[in-house]
């Protein structure tokens, strides 16, 4: 009997969003395939608990032929392009690599779809970093971009090439302009997870201080599991379009630290050290998303509050660090 389940291919499967999206798509009855790249150590920590339920395809976003082969082999109905060099500070250290993976990588995936089957639906992981030096507050789908990092510039290119393929080839190609979203699976280098991991280490006696950069920096932070639902919803619509996805609240890094330290009855002022090494060559200001269009057209709403998110992350890091100490 033919398998008529929908089939999705995810690039960036091993990252925070890829892991949550794969689980969501499995729940929705999809056959899920994930692009993984060869590396000297496996990065499967986030997908180990369900990896027997998905299939892997080896490819790399910097290698056009491998992407064409992956899409030809899987023949998915939907492709989610989540792979990127996604850490903003690294994009100043490695701007060429960031452009190759984060900008041209999107074109390689789009080209692969164009060559193999133009009917495959495509999702691009666009970012609020494209707004950078913001031209209006709050930001909507029509706000002009003014990126302030090589990462933001690369994402702006990837965003426009997605629009261009939609208009040039009539492809179902959507961009989700996602504001910061976090979870217990967030990489340890990003500020929320750096803080919640640091808090757990300090509370459990394996660290004394936490060195951070700009405590006055503000972000619009939401929960990753809420945000991957929006990605899927975008590809279920009758027409392809772009959507801002955000919590529509701004908080400072300082407020986030206060919540995280308070969760374990500590005072951030006793442990946080400001270290200029973590300041950026150019910072973005007043990133605040207006997600009214997503609420109206997709019926999407964020479900987890900022405080609940940070507390969830602290609790998860307390459990993980305790287990690490025991072994
Ligand atoms: P992440 O945790 O950093 O994951 C990045 C993924 O990209 C990893 O699976 C990584 O694979 C893969 N990758 C990197 N270079 C690759 C290459 N050359 N070929 C194939 N795969 C490659 O990112 P995330 O937080 O899940 O974010 C997902 C996407 O959304 C990214 O495009 C990010 O830029 C974008 N975004 C994120 C946020 C956010 O707040 N999280 C907001 C807006 C947009 P390895 O495991 O092999 O390294
Ligand atoms: O920084 C400040 C820092 O690295 C947030 C990526 O997913 O979201 C993410 O990019 C803020 C910045 O995320 C430290 O200056 C202070 O203002 O957690 P972050 P990001 O750069 O906003 C966007 C939407 C993406 O698309 C990206 O892929 O926190 N900050 N002290 C610090 N940041 C870090 N990393 N480390 C610190 O010690």
mmCIF file of N, CA and C and ligand atoms in Angstrom, residues 12-17 37 43 46 60-62 82-84 86 101 125-127 151 155 178-182 186, ligand 1:
data_model
loop_
_atom_site.group_PDB
_atom_site.id
_atom_site.type_symbol
_atom_site.label_atom_id
_atom_site.label_comp_id
_atom_site.label_asym_id
_atom_site.label_seq_id
_atom_site.Cartn_x
_atom_site.Cartn_y
_atom_site.Cartn_z
ATOM 1 N N UNK A 12 18.963 21.767 9.529
ATOM 2 C CA UNK A 12 19.114 22.304 10.890
ATOM 3 C C UNK A 12 18.377 21.455 11.916
ATOM 4 N N UNK A 13 18.139 20.176 11.563
ATOM 5 C CA UNK A 13 17.427 19.244 12.454
ATOM 6 C C UNK A 13 18.055 19.176 13.848
ATOM 7 N N UNK A 14 19.387 19.227 13.916
ATOM 8 C CA UNK A 14 20.072 19.020 15.198
ATOM 9 C C UNK A 14 20.084 20.272 16.071
ATOM 10 N N UNK A 15 19.582 21.388 15.555
ATOM 11 C CA UNK A 15 19.551 22.629 16.334
ATOM 12 C C UNK A 15 18.318 22.690 17.232
ATOM 13 N N UNK A 16 18.226 23.788 17.977
ATOM 14 C CA UNK A 16 17.072 23.960 18.890
ATOM 15 C C UNK A 16 15.742 23.807 18.139
ATOM 16 N N UNK A 17 15.530 24.632 17.111
ATOM 17 C CA UNK A 17 14.225 24.653 16.444
ATOM 18 C C UNK A 17 13.970 23.369 15.658
ATOM 19 N N UNK A 37 24.992 17.000 8.761
ATOM 20 C CA UNK A 37 26.261 17.139 8.048
ATOM 21 C C UNK A 37 27.327 16.368 8.792
ATOM 22 N N UNK A 43 26.278 15.801 16.896
ATOM 23 C CA UNK A 43 25.579 16.861 17.641
ATOM 24 C C UNK A 43 24.101 16.476 17.789
ATOM 25 N N UNK A 46 19.991 16.926 21.115
ATOM 26 C CA UNK A 46 18.612 17.401 21.182
ATOM 27 C C UNK A 46 17.621 16.433 20.536
ATOM 28 N N UNK A 60 25.104 19.167 3.104
ATOM 29 C CA UNK A 60 25.637 20.381 3.736
ATOM 30 C C UNK A 60 25.135 21.573 2.921
ATOM 31 N N UNK A 61 24.743 22.619 3.606
ATOM 32 C CA UNK A 61 24.189 23.783 2.899
ATOM 33 C C UNK A 61 25.210 24.481 2.011
ATOM 34 N N UNK A 62 26.493 24.200 2.224
ATOM 35 C CA UNK A 62 27.510 24.824 1.379
ATOM 36 C C UNK A 62 27.771 23.987 0.117
ATOM 37 N N UNK A 82 16.106 25.530 8.269
ATOM 38 C CA UNK A 82 16.467 26.099 9.578
ATOM 39 C C UNK A 82 17.984 26.141 9.771
ATOM 40 N N UNK A 83 18.748 25.551 8.874
ATOM 41 C CA UNK A 83 20.200 25.506 9.062
ATOM 42 C C UNK A 83 20.795 26.903 8.879
ATOM 43 N N UNK A 84 21.756 27.225 9.724
ATOM 44 C CA UNK A 84 22.436 28.527 9.612
ATOM 45 C C UNK A 84 23.640 28.547 10.542
ATOM 46 N N UNK A 86 24.200 30.623 13.235
ATOM 47 C CA UNK A 86 23.142 31.446 13.839
ATOM 48 C C UNK A 86 23.600 32.310 15.009
ATOM 49 N N UNK A 101 26.785 30.047 4.413
ATOM 50 C CA UNK A 101 25.777 29.120 4.958
ATOM 51 C C UNK A 101 24.415 29.808 5.092
ATOM 52 N N UNK A 125 13.859 30.400 7.572
ATOM 53 C CA UNK A 125 13.983 30.913 8.944
ATOM 54 C C UNK A 125 14.568 32.319 8.929
ATOM 55 N N UNK A 126 13.719 33.308 8.658
ATOM 56 C CA UNK A 126 14.167 34.710 8.719
ATOM 57 C C UNK A 126 14.203 35.167 10.172
ATOM 58 N N UNK A 127 14.803 36.339 10.385
ATOM 59 C CA UNK A 127 15.111 36.740 11.766
ATOM 60 C C UNK A 127 14.843 38.221 12.013
ATOM 61 N N UNK A 151 25.517 38.550 10.296
ATOM 62 C CA UNK A 151 24.415 37.582 10.381
ATOM 63 C C UNK A 151 23.115 38.212 9.879
ATOM 64 N N UNK A 155 20.854 37.106 6.660
ATOM 65 C CA UNK A 155 19.437 36.733 6.773
ATOM 66 C C UNK A 155 18.564 37.606 5.862
ATOM 67 N N UNK A 178 11.166 35.568 12.679
ATOM 68 C CA UNK A 178 11.019 35.180 14.075
ATOM 69 C C UNK A 178 11.913 36.018 14.978
ATOM 70 N N UNK A 179 11.320 36.517 16.064
ATOM 71 C CA UNK A 179 12.078 37.185 17.106
ATOM 72 C C UNK A 179 12.686 36.097 18.001
ATOM 73 N N UNK A 180 13.572 36.530 18.907
ATOM 74 C CA UNK A 180 14.315 35.554 19.738
ATOM 75 C C UNK A 180 13.380 34.546 20.402
ATOM 76 N N UNK A 181 13.743 33.279 20.280
ATOM 77 C CA UNK A 181 12.970 32.262 20.987
ATOM 78 C C UNK A 181 13.913 31.249 21.610
ATOM 79 N N UNK A 182 13.562 30.838 22.804
ATOM 80 C CA UNK A 182 14.477 30.156 23.715
ATOM 81 C C UNK A 182 13.811 28.908 24.271
ATOM 82 N N UNK A 186 18.158 25.537 24.026
ATOM 83 C CA UNK A 186 18.904 26.648 23.430
ATOM 84 C C UNK A 186 20.407 26.386 23.588
HETATM 85 P P1 LIG B 1 20.877 26.502 15.993
HETATM 86 O O1 LIG B 1 20.466 25.819 17.282
HETATM 87 O O2 LIG B 1 22.134 27.277 15.968
HETATM 88 O O3 LIG B 1 20.921 25.371 14.856
HETATM 89 C C1 LIG B 1 21.549 25.587 13.631
HETATM 90 C C2 LIG B 1 21.478 24.309 12.807
HETATM 91 O O4 LIG B 1 22.092 24.563 11.541
HETATM 92 C C3 LIG B 1 22.204 23.102 13.403
HETATM 93 O O5 LIG B 1 21.409 21.947 13.218
HETATM 94 C C4 LIG B 1 23.471 23.009 12.556
HETATM 95 O O6 LIG B 1 23.982 21.695 12.446
HETATM 96 C C5 LIG B 1 22.922 23.455 11.208
HETATM 97 N N1 LIG B 1 23.970 23.865 10.266
HETATM 98 C C6 LIG B 1 24.904 24.832 10.443
HETATM 99 N N2 LIG B 1 25.699 24.927 9.357
HETATM 100 C C7 LIG B 1 25.247 23.999 8.469
HETATM 101 C C8 LIG B 1 25.651 23.611 7.164
HETATM 102 N N3 LIG B 1 26.697 24.167 6.545
HETATM 103 N N4 LIG B 1 24.953 22.627 6.533
HETATM 104 C C9 LIG B 1 23.898 22.023 7.148
HETATM 105 N N5 LIG B 1 23.490 22.348 8.405
HETATM 106 C C10 LIG B 1 24.149 23.319 9.052
HETATM 107 O O7 LIG B 1 19.700 27.482 15.518
HETATM 108 P P2 LIG B 1 18.191 27.616 16.047
HETATM 109 O O8 LIG B 1 18.168 28.513 17.227
HETATM 110 O O9 LIG B 1 17.564 26.269 16.086
HETATM 111 O O10 LIG B 1 17.552 28.481 14.868
HETATM 112 C C11 LIG B 1 17.018 27.840 13.698
HETATM 113 C C12 LIG B 1 17.037 28.822 12.539
HETATM 114 O O11 LIG B 1 16.247 29.957 12.866
HETATM 115 C C13 LIG B 1 18.406 29.382 12.185
HETATM 116 O O12 LIG B 1 18.426 29.597 10.789
HETATM 117 C C14 LIG B 1 18.468 30.713 12.907
HETATM 118 O O13 LIG B 1 19.368 31.579 12.266
HETATM 119 C C15 LIG B 1 17.028 31.150 12.771
HETATM 120 N N6 LIG B 1 16.508 32.010 13.812
HETATM 121 C C16 LIG B 1 16.639 31.662 15.102
HETATM 122 C C17 LIG B 1 16.075 32.459 16.094
HETATM 123 C C18 LIG B 1 16.163 32.094 17.540
HETATM 124 O O14 LIG B 1 15.888 32.970 18.385
HETATM 125 N N7 LIG B 1 16.476 30.840 17.877
HETATM 126 C C19 LIG B 1 15.367 33.629 15.724
HETATM 127 C C20 LIG B 1 15.251 33.939 14.360
HETATM 128 C C21 LIG B 1 15.800 33.116 13.404
HETATM 129 P P3 LIG B 1 25.154 21.094 13.400
HETATM 130 O O15 LIG B 1 24.442 20.471 14.579
HETATM 131 O O16 LIG B 1 25.811 20.113 12.518
HETATM 132 O O17 LIG B 1 26.034 22.249 13.803
#
